[in-house]
mmCIF file of C-alpha atoms and ligand atoms in Angstrom:
data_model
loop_
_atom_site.group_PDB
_atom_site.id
_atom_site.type_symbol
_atom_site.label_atom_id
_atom_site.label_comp_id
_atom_site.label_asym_id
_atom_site.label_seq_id
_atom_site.Cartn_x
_atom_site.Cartn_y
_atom_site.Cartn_z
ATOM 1 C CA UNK A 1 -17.040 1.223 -13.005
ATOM 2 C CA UNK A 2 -16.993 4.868 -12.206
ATOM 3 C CA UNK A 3 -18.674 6.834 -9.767
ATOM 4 C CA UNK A 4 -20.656 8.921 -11.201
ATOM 5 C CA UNK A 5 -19.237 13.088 -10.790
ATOM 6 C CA UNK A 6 -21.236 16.467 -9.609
ATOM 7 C CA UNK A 7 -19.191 19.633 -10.510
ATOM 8 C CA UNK A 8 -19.391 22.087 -7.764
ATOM 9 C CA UNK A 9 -18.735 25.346 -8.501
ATOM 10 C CA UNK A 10 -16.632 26.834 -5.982
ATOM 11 C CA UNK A 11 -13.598 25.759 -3.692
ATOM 12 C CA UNK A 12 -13.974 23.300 -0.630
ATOM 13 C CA UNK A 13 -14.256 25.220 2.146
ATOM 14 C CA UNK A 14 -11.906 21.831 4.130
ATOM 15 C CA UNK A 15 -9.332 20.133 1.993
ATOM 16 C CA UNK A 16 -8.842 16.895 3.115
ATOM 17 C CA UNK A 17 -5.180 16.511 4.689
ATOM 18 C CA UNK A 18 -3.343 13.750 2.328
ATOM 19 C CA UNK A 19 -1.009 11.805 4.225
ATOM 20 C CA UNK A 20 1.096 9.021 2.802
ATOM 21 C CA UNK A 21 -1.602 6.536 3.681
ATOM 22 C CA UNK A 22 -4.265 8.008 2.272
ATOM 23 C CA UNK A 23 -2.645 9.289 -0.904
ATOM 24 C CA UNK A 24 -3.644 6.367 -2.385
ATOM 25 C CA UNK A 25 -7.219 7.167 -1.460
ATOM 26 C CA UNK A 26 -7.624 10.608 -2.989
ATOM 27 C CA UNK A 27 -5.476 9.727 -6.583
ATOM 28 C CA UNK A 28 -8.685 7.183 -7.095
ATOM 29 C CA UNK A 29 -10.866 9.397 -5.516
ATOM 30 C CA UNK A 30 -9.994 11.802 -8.423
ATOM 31 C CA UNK A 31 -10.405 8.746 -10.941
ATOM 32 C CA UNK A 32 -13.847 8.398 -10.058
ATOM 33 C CA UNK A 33 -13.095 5.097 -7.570
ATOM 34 C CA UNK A 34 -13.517 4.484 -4.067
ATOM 35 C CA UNK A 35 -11.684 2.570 -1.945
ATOM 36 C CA UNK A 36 -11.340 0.841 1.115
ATOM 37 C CA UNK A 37 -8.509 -1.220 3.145
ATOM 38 C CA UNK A 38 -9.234 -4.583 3.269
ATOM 39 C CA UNK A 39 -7.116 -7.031 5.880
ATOM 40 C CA UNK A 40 -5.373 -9.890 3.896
ATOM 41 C CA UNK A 41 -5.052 -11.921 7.091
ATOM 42 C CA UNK A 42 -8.985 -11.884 8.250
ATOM 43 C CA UNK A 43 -10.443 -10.323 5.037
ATOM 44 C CA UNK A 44 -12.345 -7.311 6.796
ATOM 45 C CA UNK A 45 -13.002 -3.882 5.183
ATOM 46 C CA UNK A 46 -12.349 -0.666 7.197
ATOM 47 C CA UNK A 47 -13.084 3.138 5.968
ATOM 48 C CA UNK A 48 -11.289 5.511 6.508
ATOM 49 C CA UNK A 49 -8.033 3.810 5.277
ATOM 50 C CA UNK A 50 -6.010 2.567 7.854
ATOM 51 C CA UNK A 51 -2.205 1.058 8.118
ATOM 52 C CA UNK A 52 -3.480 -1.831 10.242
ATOM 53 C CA UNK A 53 -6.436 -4.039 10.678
ATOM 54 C CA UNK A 54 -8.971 -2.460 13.294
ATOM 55 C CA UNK A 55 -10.532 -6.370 13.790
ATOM 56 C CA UNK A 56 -7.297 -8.012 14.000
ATOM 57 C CA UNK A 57 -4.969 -5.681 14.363
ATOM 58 C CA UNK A 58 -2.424 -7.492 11.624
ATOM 59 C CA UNK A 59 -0.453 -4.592 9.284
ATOM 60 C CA UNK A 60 -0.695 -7.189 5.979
ATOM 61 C CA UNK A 61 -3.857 -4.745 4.321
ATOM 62 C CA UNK A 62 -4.223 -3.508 1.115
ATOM 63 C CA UNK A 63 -6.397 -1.389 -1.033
ATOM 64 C CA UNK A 64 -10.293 -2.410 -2.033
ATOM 65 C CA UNK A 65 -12.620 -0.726 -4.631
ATOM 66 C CA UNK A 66 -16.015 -0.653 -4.096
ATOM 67 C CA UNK A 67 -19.294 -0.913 -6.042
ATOM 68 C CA UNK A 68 -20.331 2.714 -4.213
ATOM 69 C CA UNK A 69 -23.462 0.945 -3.862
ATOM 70 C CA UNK A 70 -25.437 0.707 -0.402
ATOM 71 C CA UNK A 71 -28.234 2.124 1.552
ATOM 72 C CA UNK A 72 -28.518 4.556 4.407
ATOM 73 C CA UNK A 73 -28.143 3.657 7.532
ATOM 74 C CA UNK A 74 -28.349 7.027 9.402
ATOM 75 C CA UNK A 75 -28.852 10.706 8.415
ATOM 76 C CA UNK A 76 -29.135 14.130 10.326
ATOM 77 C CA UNK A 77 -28.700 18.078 9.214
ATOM 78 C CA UNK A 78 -26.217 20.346 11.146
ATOM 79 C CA UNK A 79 -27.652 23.501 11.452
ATOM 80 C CA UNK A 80 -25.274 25.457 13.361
ATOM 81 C CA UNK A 81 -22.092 24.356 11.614
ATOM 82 C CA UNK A 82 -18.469 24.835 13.798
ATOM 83 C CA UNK A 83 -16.266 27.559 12.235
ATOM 84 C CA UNK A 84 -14.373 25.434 10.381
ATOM 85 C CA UNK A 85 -17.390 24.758 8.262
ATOM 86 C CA UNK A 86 -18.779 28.545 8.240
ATOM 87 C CA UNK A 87 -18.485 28.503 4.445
ATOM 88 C CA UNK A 88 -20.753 25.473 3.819
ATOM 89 C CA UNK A 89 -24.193 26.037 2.590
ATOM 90 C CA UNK A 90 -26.170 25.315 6.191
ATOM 91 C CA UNK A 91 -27.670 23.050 6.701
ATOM 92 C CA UNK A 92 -24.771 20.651 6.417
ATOM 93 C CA UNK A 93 -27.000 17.182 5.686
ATOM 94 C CA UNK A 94 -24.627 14.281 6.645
ATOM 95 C CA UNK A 95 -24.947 10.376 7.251
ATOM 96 C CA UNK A 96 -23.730 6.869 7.239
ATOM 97 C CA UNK A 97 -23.894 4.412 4.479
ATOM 98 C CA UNK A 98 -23.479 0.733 4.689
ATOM 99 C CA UNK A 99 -21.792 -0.374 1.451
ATOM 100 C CA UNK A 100 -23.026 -3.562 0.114
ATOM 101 C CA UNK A 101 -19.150 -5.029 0.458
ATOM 102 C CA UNK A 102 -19.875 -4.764 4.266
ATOM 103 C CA UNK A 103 -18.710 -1.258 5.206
ATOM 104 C CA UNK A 104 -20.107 1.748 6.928
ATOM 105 C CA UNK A 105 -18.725 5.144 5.859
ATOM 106 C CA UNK A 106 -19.730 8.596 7.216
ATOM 107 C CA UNK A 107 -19.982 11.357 4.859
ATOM 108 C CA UNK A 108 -22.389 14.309 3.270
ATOM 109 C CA UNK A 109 -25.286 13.485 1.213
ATOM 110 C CA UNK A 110 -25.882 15.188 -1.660
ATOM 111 C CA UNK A 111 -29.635 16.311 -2.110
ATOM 112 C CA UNK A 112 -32.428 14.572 -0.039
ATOM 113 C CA UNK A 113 -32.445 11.033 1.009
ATOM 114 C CA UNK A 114 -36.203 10.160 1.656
ATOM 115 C CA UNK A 115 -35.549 7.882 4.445
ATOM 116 C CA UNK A 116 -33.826 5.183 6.084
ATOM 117 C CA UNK A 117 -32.303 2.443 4.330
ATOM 118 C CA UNK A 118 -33.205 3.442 1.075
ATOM 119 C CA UNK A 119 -30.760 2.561 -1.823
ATOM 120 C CA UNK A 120 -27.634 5.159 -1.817
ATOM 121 C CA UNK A 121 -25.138 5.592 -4.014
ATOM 122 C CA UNK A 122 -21.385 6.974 -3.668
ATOM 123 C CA UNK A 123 -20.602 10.704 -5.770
ATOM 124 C CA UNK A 124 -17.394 12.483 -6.331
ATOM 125 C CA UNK A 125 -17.932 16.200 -5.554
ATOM 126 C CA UNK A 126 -15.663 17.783 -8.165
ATOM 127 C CA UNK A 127 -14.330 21.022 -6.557
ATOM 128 C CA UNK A 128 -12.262 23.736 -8.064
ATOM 129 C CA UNK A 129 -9.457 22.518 -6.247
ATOM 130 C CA UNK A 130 -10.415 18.884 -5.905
ATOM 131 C CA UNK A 131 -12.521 16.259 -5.084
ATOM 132 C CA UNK A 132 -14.555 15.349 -2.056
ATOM 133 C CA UNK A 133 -17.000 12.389 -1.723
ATOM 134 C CA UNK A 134 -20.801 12.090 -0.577
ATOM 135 C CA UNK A 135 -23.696 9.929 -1.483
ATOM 136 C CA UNK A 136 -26.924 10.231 -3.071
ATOM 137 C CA UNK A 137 -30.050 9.051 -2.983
ATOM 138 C CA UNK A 138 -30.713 6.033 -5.776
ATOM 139 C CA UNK A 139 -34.240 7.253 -6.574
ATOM 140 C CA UNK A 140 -33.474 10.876 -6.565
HETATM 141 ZN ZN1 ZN B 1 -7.838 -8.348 9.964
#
């Protein structure tokens, strides 16, 4: 399953800095998946990707894809943004969603959200020059 894609006209004002570990991360990213490491020794899902497991601290992890399904579990708007994010359309509306695989991930939503833990779902943010992610409201 794919996530479904918004086109944004216009550059990202931050491109996210690939590393080895996450390169993984942005080539599905750009496929329309997300994913998430996921410990092989205790089974445990962490985001953002990570070389070893923060619950048991073992190295054996690998790569998860998730539904991009969950609900909200905390939202606020960032009305005066840090220079770094001058560019962004202000407010900046951001939050944390807990995936329904058991994982909370911090990131922009996209549009309103009309409360707490209402159903969310996981976007790729086409960009000229790339994708980003966010979530989304369920119901609109
Ligand atoms: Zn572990």
């Amino acid at each position: 399953m794919s996530l479904p894609v918004i086109p944004i006209d216009r550059k990202r004002v931050v491109a996210p800095r690939i590393t080895r570990l996450t390169q993984p991360f942005w080539n599905a990213l750009a496929e329309g998946q997300f994913r998430v490491t996921q410990c092989h020794s205790c089974g445990k899902l962490s985001f953002p990707p990570r070389a070893f497991c923060r619950h048991c601290w073992s190295r054996d992890t690998g790569w998860l894809t998730v539904s991009g399904k969950g609900r909200l579990y905390s939202q606020t708007r960032i009305h005066a943004l840090p220079e770094l994010f001058a560019g962004e359309p202000a407010p900046l509306h951001v939050g944390i969603v807990d995936l329904e695989e058991g994982v909370r991930v911090a990131l922009p939503i996209h549009g309103d959200a009309p409360g707490l833990d209402v159903p969310m779902e996981l976007v790729v943010l086409q960009f000229h020059d790339g994708p980003l992610f966010a979530a989304r409201s369920v119901a609109g």
